[in-house]
Short mmCIF file of C-alpha atoms in Angstrom, two decimals:
data_model
loop_
_atom_site.label_atom_id
_atom_site.label_comp_id
_atom_site.label_asym_id
_atom_site.label_seq_id
_atom_site.Cartn_x
_atom_site.Cartn_y
_atom_site.Cartn_z
CA MET A 114 0.00 0.00 0.00
CA MET A 115 1.32 3.42 -0.97
CA GLU A 116 1.07 6.52 1.19
CA SER A 117 -1.39 7.86 -1.37
CA ASP A 118 -3.80 4.92 -1.13
CA PRO A 119 -7.00 5.31 0.91
CA PRO A 120 -7.04 3.11 4.05
CA PHE A 121 -9.78 0.81 2.76
CA GLN A 122 -8.87 -2.20 4.91
CA LYS A 123 -8.52 -0.16 8.10
CA VAL A 124 -11.70 1.91 7.81
CA TYR A 125 -13.88 -0.83 6.32
CA LYS A 126 -12.40 -3.77 8.19
CA ALA A 127 -15.72 -5.16 9.43
CA LEU A 128 -17.36 -4.80 6.04
CA LEU A 129 -14.50 -6.34 4.10
CA HIS A 130 -14.35 -9.25 6.52
CA LYS A 131 -17.50 -10.40 4.76
CA SER A 132 -15.53 -10.92 1.56
CA GLN A 133 -17.96 -13.68 0.51
CA PRO A 134 -21.48 -12.18 0.36
CA LYS A 135 -24.05 -14.32 2.13
CA GLU A 136 -26.83 -15.87 0.07
CA ASN A 137 -29.48 -13.69 1.67
CA GLU A 138 -27.45 -10.58 0.78
CA GLU A 139 -27.39 -11.69 -2.85
CA GLU A 140 -31.16 -12.18 -2.87
CA GLU A 141 -31.73 -8.84 -1.12
CA PHE A 142 -29.58 -7.09 -3.73
CA LYS A 143 -31.46 -8.67 -6.63
CA ARG A 144 -34.85 -7.92 -5.07
CA ASP A 145 -34.05 -4.29 -4.25
CA ASN A 146 -32.74 -3.67 -7.74
CA ASN A 147 -35.58 -5.54 -9.43
CA LYS A 148 -33.07 -7.50 -11.49
CA LYS A 149 -33.11 -11.13 -12.50
CA PRO A 150 -29.99 -13.03 -11.48
CA ALA A 151 -27.06 -12.16 -13.73
CA SER A 152 -24.91 -15.02 -14.92
CA CYS A 153 -21.14 -15.10 -15.40
CA THR A 154 -19.35 -12.63 -17.61
CA ASP A 155 -18.53 -12.79 -21.31
CA LEU A 156 -15.67 -10.89 -22.90
CA CYS A 157 -16.77 -8.86 -25.91
CA ASP A 158 -16.11 -5.81 -28.00
CA LEU A 159 -18.75 -3.12 -27.87
CA PRO A 160 -19.98 -1.73 -31.19
CA VAL A 161 -17.19 0.47 -32.60
CA ILE A 162 -18.32 3.47 -34.65
CA ASP A 163 -15.99 5.45 -36.91
CA LEU A 164 -17.03 9.08 -36.41
CA SER A 165 -14.92 10.29 -39.34
CA CYS A 166 -17.84 9.11 -41.50
CA LEU A 167 -19.91 12.02 -40.17
CA GLY A 168 -17.78 14.25 -42.37
CA CYS A 169 -18.22 12.11 -45.49
CA GLY A 170 -20.93 11.98 -48.14
CA SER A 171 -24.60 11.76 -47.29
CA ASP A 172 -24.81 7.96 -47.58
CA GLU A 173 -21.83 7.28 -45.29
CA ARG A 174 -23.04 9.94 -42.87
CA ALA A 175 -26.49 8.34 -42.72
CA VAL A 176 -24.96 4.91 -42.03
CA CYS A 177 -22.84 6.33 -39.22
CA LYS A 178 -25.82 8.04 -37.60
CA LYS A 179 -27.82 4.81 -37.80
CA GLU A 180 -25.00 2.93 -36.07
CA ILE A 181 -25.05 5.46 -33.22
CA ILE A 182 -28.84 5.22 -32.91
CA ASP A 183 -28.94 1.42 -33.09
CA ALA A 184 -26.20 1.02 -30.47
CA SER A 185 -27.99 3.44 -28.14
CA MET A 186 -31.20 1.46 -28.47
CA GLU A 187 -29.76 -2.05 -28.26
CA TRP A 188 -26.70 -1.66 -26.02
CA GLY A 189 -26.87 1.76 -24.36
CA PHE A 190 -23.08 1.64 -24.79
CA PHE A 191 -20.75 1.96 -27.78
CA GLN A 192 -17.16 2.88 -28.62
CA VAL A 193 -16.07 5.61 -30.99
CA ARG A 194 -12.86 6.04 -32.95
CA ASN A 195 -11.64 8.96 -35.04
CA HIS A 196 -13.52 11.05 -32.49
CA GLY A 197 -11.44 14.21 -32.92
CA ILE A 198 -9.72 14.09 -29.51
CA SER A 199 -5.98 13.63 -29.88
CA GLN A 200 -4.23 10.68 -28.28
CA GLU A 201 -1.61 13.11 -26.99
CA LEU A 202 -4.28 14.97 -25.00
CA LEU A 203 -5.73 11.75 -23.60
CA GLU A 204 -2.31 10.53 -22.53
CA ARG A 205 -1.59 13.91 -20.97
CA ILE A 206 -4.72 13.83 -18.80
CA TRP A 207 -3.74 10.31 -17.74
CA ARG A 208 -0.32 11.54 -16.60
CA GLU A 209 -1.78 14.54 -14.79
CA GLN A 210 -4.38 12.53 -12.91
CA GLU A 211 -1.76 9.95 -11.96
CA ARG A 212 0.33 12.74 -10.44
CA LEU A 213 -2.75 14.09 -8.65
CA PHE A 214 -3.68 10.75 -7.12
CA ARG A 215 -0.07 10.24 -5.97
CA GLN A 216 -0.59 13.03 -3.45
CA PRO A 217 -0.61 11.75 0.16
CA PHE A 218 -4.01 10.41 1.17
CA GLU A 219 -4.24 12.70 4.20
CA LYS A 220 -3.68 15.70 1.98
CA LYS A 221 -6.45 14.59 -0.37
CA ALA A 222 -8.91 13.56 2.32
CA ASN A 223 -8.45 16.66 4.48
CA GLN A 224 -9.09 19.02 1.56
CA LYS A 225 -5.52 20.33 1.70
CA LEU A 226 -5.32 20.47 -2.06
CA SER A 227 -6.51 24.06 -1.98
CA SER A 228 -7.19 24.22 -5.69
CA PHE A 229 -10.17 21.90 -5.40
CA SER A 230 -13.60 22.70 -4.06
CA GLU A 231 -14.77 21.09 -0.84
CA GLY A 232 -16.12 17.60 -1.33
CA SER A 233 -14.45 17.07 -4.69
CA TYR A 234 -12.36 14.15 -3.40
CA ARG A 235 -14.30 10.95 -2.72
CA TRP A 236 -13.34 7.40 -1.83
CA GLY A 237 -14.97 4.20 -0.65
CA ALA A 238 -18.62 4.42 0.38
CA PRO A 239 -19.29 6.06 3.76
CA ALA A 240 -22.87 4.76 4.06
CA ALA A 241 -22.17 1.20 2.90
CA SER A 242 -23.66 -1.56 5.03
CA SER A 243 -22.83 -4.45 2.66
CA LEU A 244 -20.23 -5.21 0.02
CA HIS A 245 -22.80 -4.53 -2.70
CA GLN A 246 -22.80 -0.88 -1.64
CA PHE A 247 -19.02 -0.49 -1.44
CA SER A 248 -16.53 0.71 -4.10
CA TRP A 249 -12.77 0.14 -3.90
CA SER A 250 -11.88 3.38 -5.67
CA GLU A 251 -11.11 7.06 -5.25
CA ALA A 252 -12.11 9.98 -7.44
CA PHE A 253 -12.02 13.71 -7.96
CA HIS A 254 -15.41 15.09 -8.97
CA ILE A 255 -14.74 18.34 -10.85
CA PRO A 256 -17.63 20.56 -12.02
CA LEU A 257 -16.39 22.36 -15.12
CA VAL A 258 -17.58 25.65 -13.69
CA THR A 259 -14.89 25.31 -10.98
CA ILE A 260 -11.93 24.84 -13.33
CA ASP A 261 -10.93 28.48 -12.93
CA GLY A 262 -10.31 27.70 -9.27
CA LEU A 263 -7.35 25.47 -10.12
CA LYS A 264 -4.89 28.34 -9.90
CA THR A 265 -1.97 27.05 -7.89
CA GLU A 266 1.28 26.51 -9.71
CA GLU A 267 1.34 22.89 -8.55
CA PHE A 268 -1.70 22.06 -10.66
CA SER A 269 -1.40 24.53 -13.52
CA ASN A 270 -0.77 21.75 -16.04
CA LEU A 271 -3.78 19.82 -14.76
CA ARG A 272 -5.98 22.89 -15.10
CA SER A 273 -4.92 23.62 -18.69
CA THR A 274 -5.31 19.96 -19.65
CA ILE A 275 -8.80 19.74 -18.13
CA GLU A 276 -9.81 22.96 -19.92
CA GLU A 277 -8.56 21.59 -23.23
CA LEU A 278 -10.19 18.20 -22.74
CA ALA A 279 -13.50 19.67 -21.55
CA ALA A 280 -13.80 21.82 -24.67
CA VAL A 281 -13.37 18.98 -27.16
CA VAL A 282 -15.31 16.32 -25.25
CA SER A 283 -18.22 18.75 -24.71
CA ASP A 284 -18.37 19.32 -28.45
CA LEU A 285 -18.36 15.56 -29.07
CA ALA A 286 -21.18 15.01 -26.57
CA GLN A 287 -23.27 17.75 -28.17
CA ARG A 288 -22.82 16.22 -31.64
CA LEU A 289 -23.86 12.78 -30.46
CA ALA A 290 -26.83 14.12 -28.49
CA ALA A 291 -28.04 16.08 -31.52
CA ILE A 292 -28.01 12.93 -33.68
CA LEU A 293 -29.99 10.99 -31.08
CA ALA A 294 -32.46 13.84 -30.58
CA GLU A 295 -33.09 14.40 -34.27
CA ASN A 296 -33.83 10.70 -34.73
CA LEU A 297 -36.82 11.05 -32.41
CA GLY A 298 -37.99 14.33 -33.90
CA GLY A 299 -36.73 16.34 -30.95
CA LYS A 300 -34.99 19.70 -30.95
CA SER A 301 -31.24 19.19 -31.32
CA ASP A 302 -30.58 22.57 -29.71
CA TYR A 303 -32.27 21.36 -26.50
CA PHE A 304 -28.88 20.12 -25.32
CA VAL A 305 -27.06 23.29 -26.35
CA GLU A 306 -29.55 25.31 -24.32
CA ASN A 307 -29.59 23.07 -21.23
CA CYS A 308 -26.19 21.33 -21.02
CA SER A 309 -23.39 23.89 -20.86
CA SER A 310 -19.96 23.98 -19.26
CA SER A 311 -21.61 25.41 -16.16
CA THR A 312 -23.64 22.23 -15.57
CA CYS A 313 -21.40 19.39 -16.79
CA TYR A 314 -18.47 17.84 -14.95
CA LEU A 315 -15.44 15.57 -15.18
CA ARG A 316 -14.66 12.73 -12.83
CA LEU A 317 -11.08 11.51 -12.48
CA ASN A 318 -11.08 7.92 -11.26
CA ARG A 319 -8.42 5.66 -9.76
CA TYR A 320 -8.95 2.02 -8.80
CA PRO A 321 -6.07 0.87 -6.55
CA PRO A 322 -5.02 -2.79 -6.51
CA CYS A 323 -7.39 -4.75 -4.25
CA PRO A 324 -6.07 -7.72 -2.25
CA ILE A 325 -9.62 -8.95 -1.51
CA LEU A 326 -10.14 -11.54 -4.23
CA SER A 327 -13.92 -11.72 -4.31
CA GLY A 328 -17.04 -9.77 -3.42
CA VAL A 329 -15.54 -6.28 -3.77
CA TYR A 330 -16.35 -3.89 -6.61
CA GLY A 331 -14.09 -1.19 -7.95
CA LEU A 332 -17.35 0.67 -8.61
CA MET A 333 -20.66 -0.82 -7.54
CA PRO A 334 -23.37 -1.59 -10.16
CA HIS A 335 -25.24 1.56 -11.18
CA THR A 336 -26.66 3.58 -14.03
CA ASP A 337 -25.53 7.13 -14.78
CA SER A 338 -27.89 9.97 -13.84
CA ASP A 339 -26.99 12.25 -16.78
CA PHE A 340 -27.81 12.43 -20.49
CA LEU A 341 -24.54 11.08 -21.89
CA THR A 342 -21.26 9.86 -20.42
CA ILE A 343 -18.02 9.80 -22.40
CA LEU A 344 -15.26 7.68 -20.87
CA TYR A 345 -11.56 7.38 -21.51
CA GLN A 346 -10.01 4.32 -19.84
CA ASP A 347 -6.55 2.81 -19.84
CA GLN A 348 -5.59 -0.67 -20.99
CA VAL A 349 -6.17 -2.42 -17.64
CA GLY A 350 -9.87 -3.17 -18.09
CA GLY A 351 -12.50 -4.04 -15.52
CA LEU A 352 -15.60 -2.30 -16.91
CA GLN A 353 -18.63 -4.59 -17.19
CA LEU A 354 -22.18 -3.93 -18.34
CA LEU A 355 -25.40 -5.89 -17.96
CA LYS A 356 -26.95 -7.06 -21.23
CA ASP A 357 -29.71 -9.63 -21.58
CA GLY A 358 -29.12 -10.88 -18.05
CA ARG A 359 -25.38 -11.40 -18.53
CA TRP A 360 -22.47 -9.29 -17.35
CA ILE A 361 -20.39 -8.31 -20.37
CA THR A 362 -16.71 -7.52 -19.81
CA VAL A 363 -15.68 -4.65 -22.07
CA ASN A 364 -12.43 -5.32 -23.91
CA PRO A 365 -10.37 -2.14 -23.24
CA ASN A 366 -8.91 -0.12 -26.10
CA PRO A 367 -7.20 3.18 -25.09
CA GLN A 368 -7.51 4.35 -28.71
CA HIS A 369 -11.29 4.44 -28.39
CA LEU A 370 -13.69 6.39 -26.22
CA ILE A 371 -16.70 4.72 -24.61
CA VAL A 372 -20.09 6.46 -24.80
CA ASN A 373 -23.07 5.43 -22.73
CA ILE A 374 -26.64 6.60 -22.37
CA GLY A 375 -27.69 8.01 -18.99
CA ASP A 376 -31.02 7.96 -17.15
CA LEU A 377 -32.09 11.39 -18.38
CA PHE A 378 -31.76 10.39 -22.04
CA GLN A 379 -33.72 7.20 -21.40
CA ALA A 380 -36.52 9.29 -19.89
CA TRP A 381 -36.29 11.97 -22.60
CA SER A 382 -36.48 9.27 -25.32
CA ASN A 383 -39.40 7.54 -23.57
CA GLY A 384 -37.28 4.42 -23.15
CA ALA A 385 -36.02 4.22 -26.73
CA TYR A 386 -32.41 4.75 -25.64
CA LYS A 387 -31.22 2.51 -22.83
CA SER A 388 -29.42 3.53 -19.64
CA ILE A 389 -27.64 0.29 -18.81
CA GLN A 390 -26.40 -0.92 -15.43
CA HIS A 391 -22.62 -1.20 -15.30
CA LYS A 392 -19.83 -1.72 -12.78
CA VAL A 393 -16.05 -1.87 -12.44
CA MET A 394 -14.30 -4.98 -11.13
CA THR A 395 -11.19 -4.79 -8.97
CA ASN A 396 -7.72 -5.99 -9.95
CA PRO A 397 -5.45 -7.57 -7.31
CA HIS A 398 -2.21 -6.41 -8.89
CA VAL A 399 -2.67 -3.38 -11.14
CA GLU A 400 -4.23 0.04 -10.60
CA ARG A 401 -6.66 1.41 -13.18
CA PHE A 402 -7.35 4.98 -14.27
CA SER A 403 -10.24 6.49 -16.18
CA VAL A 404 -11.69 9.91 -16.95
CA ALA A 405 -15.44 10.37 -17.37
CA TYR A 406 -17.29 13.37 -18.79
CA PHE A 407 -20.91 13.69 -17.67
CA MET A 408 -23.31 15.70 -19.84
CA CYS A 409 -25.78 17.17 -17.34
CA PRO A 410 -28.41 19.94 -17.47
CA SER A 411 -29.01 22.62 -14.87
CA TYR A 412 -30.90 21.53 -11.77
CA ASP A 413 -33.99 23.46 -12.90
CA THR A 414 -34.16 21.77 -16.33
CA MET A 415 -37.38 19.81 -16.80
CA ILE A 416 -37.04 16.33 -18.27
CA GLU A 417 -40.04 15.43 -20.40
CA SER A 418 -40.38 12.68 -22.97
CA SER A 419 -40.09 13.69 -26.62
CA ILE A 420 -42.58 10.92 -27.46
CA GLN A 421 -46.17 10.73 -26.21
CA PRO A 422 -47.80 9.06 -24.40
CA SER A 423 -44.92 9.08 -21.97
CA ILE A 424 -44.09 6.21 -19.64
CA TYR A 425 -42.35 8.67 -17.28
CA ARG A 426 -43.80 11.67 -15.53
CA LYS A 427 -42.20 15.06 -16.04
CA PHE A 428 -39.51 15.90 -13.48
CA SER A 429 -36.64 18.31 -12.92
CA PHE A 430 -33.03 17.21 -12.75
CA LYS A 431 -32.90 18.57 -9.20
CA GLU A 432 -35.87 16.42 -8.18
CA TYR A 433 -34.24 13.37 -9.76
CA ARG A 434 -30.92 13.90 -8.00
CA GLN A 435 -32.64 14.44 -4.66
CA GLN A 436 -34.69 11.26 -5.07
CA VAL A 437 -31.58 9.24 -5.95
CA GLN A 438 -29.74 10.59 -2.91
CA GLU A 439 -32.69 9.87 -0.64
CA ASP A 440 -32.99 6.29 -1.91
CA VAL A 441 -29.28 5.64 -1.45
CA ARG A 442 -29.45 7.10 2.08
CA THR A 443 -32.46 5.07 3.15
CA THR A 444 -32.04 1.81 1.21
CA GLY A 445 -28.38 1.75 0.22
CA TYR A 446 -29.30 1.54 -3.45
CA LYS A 447 -30.22 3.79 -6.33
CA VAL A 448 -33.77 3.07 -7.54
CA GLY A 449 -33.56 5.54 -10.42
CA LEU A 450 -36.15 5.91 -13.17
CA ASP A 451 -38.53 3.35 -11.70
CA ARG A 452 -39.51 6.07 -9.21
CA PHE A 453 -40.78 8.24 -12.07
CA LEU A 454 -42.86 5.74 -14.04
CA ILE A 455 -46.45 6.77 -14.66
#
């Protein structure tokens, strides 16, 4: 264990002692999440879409758009290549976040990295009462509106890299959202109007090596509460998604970006686009890094289906976030969109 690692085993000793979940815990988890039992994992490649085709002739452009739409409906996840974000920039953010996470744990946990807003550093799961609610990971949650606050010389390179990455990944998210919106007859500028740099955020993730060989997640199963997530991950792997009752292990490719549909887009599309449950598995020997961009609206933005009759009632993003937080606090789990079904 490095000085920078969170003290998982010390703080969560009692919880981790139950490294093999009891049968009743498994059944409770499945019941609370309204999921049928998921079988063992398969290794597969997600659909890979070449975005350079969006700049080609009308026929190739139409095929590319259809691939994006089909993957969003069938998988809720897909990979993109030739996405317009340079490999040099992606490797630079990886180096900068590695340097950030190498800071002493006490410095990170006690908010002594003065460039970051209070509460930006997160690790473990303070409210966890079972292994299903626990994540062996640490992260910096960075609202893009706070980037200007990263002013110290120590993190000047991190600030400039985040600014550069945020600009290009925001543009990519807007282009993808517009394609998905137009397919359903919605206004493509809805996302320009409601999802700006003042409402979206980046999350820098690190998954330290985990000596507990079973029962511990790097990131517990969940769906994302945004419109779109764009993920850059390294070559280590560990991301899994639930498809047709089976956990699918995503074959990592650092040359590609992963895109997934969030809860808000599922509601906005009246269930046409799927927000899929996913998780990260731990690795006993190797740490893993990833960077996620979350395309979110303002808290006051109303989410209403573009297709009628709607299966979801109209709600604000603020109401949705508050309901998710309340469910996690009282039950230990995120219920999500099921709370908003008509």
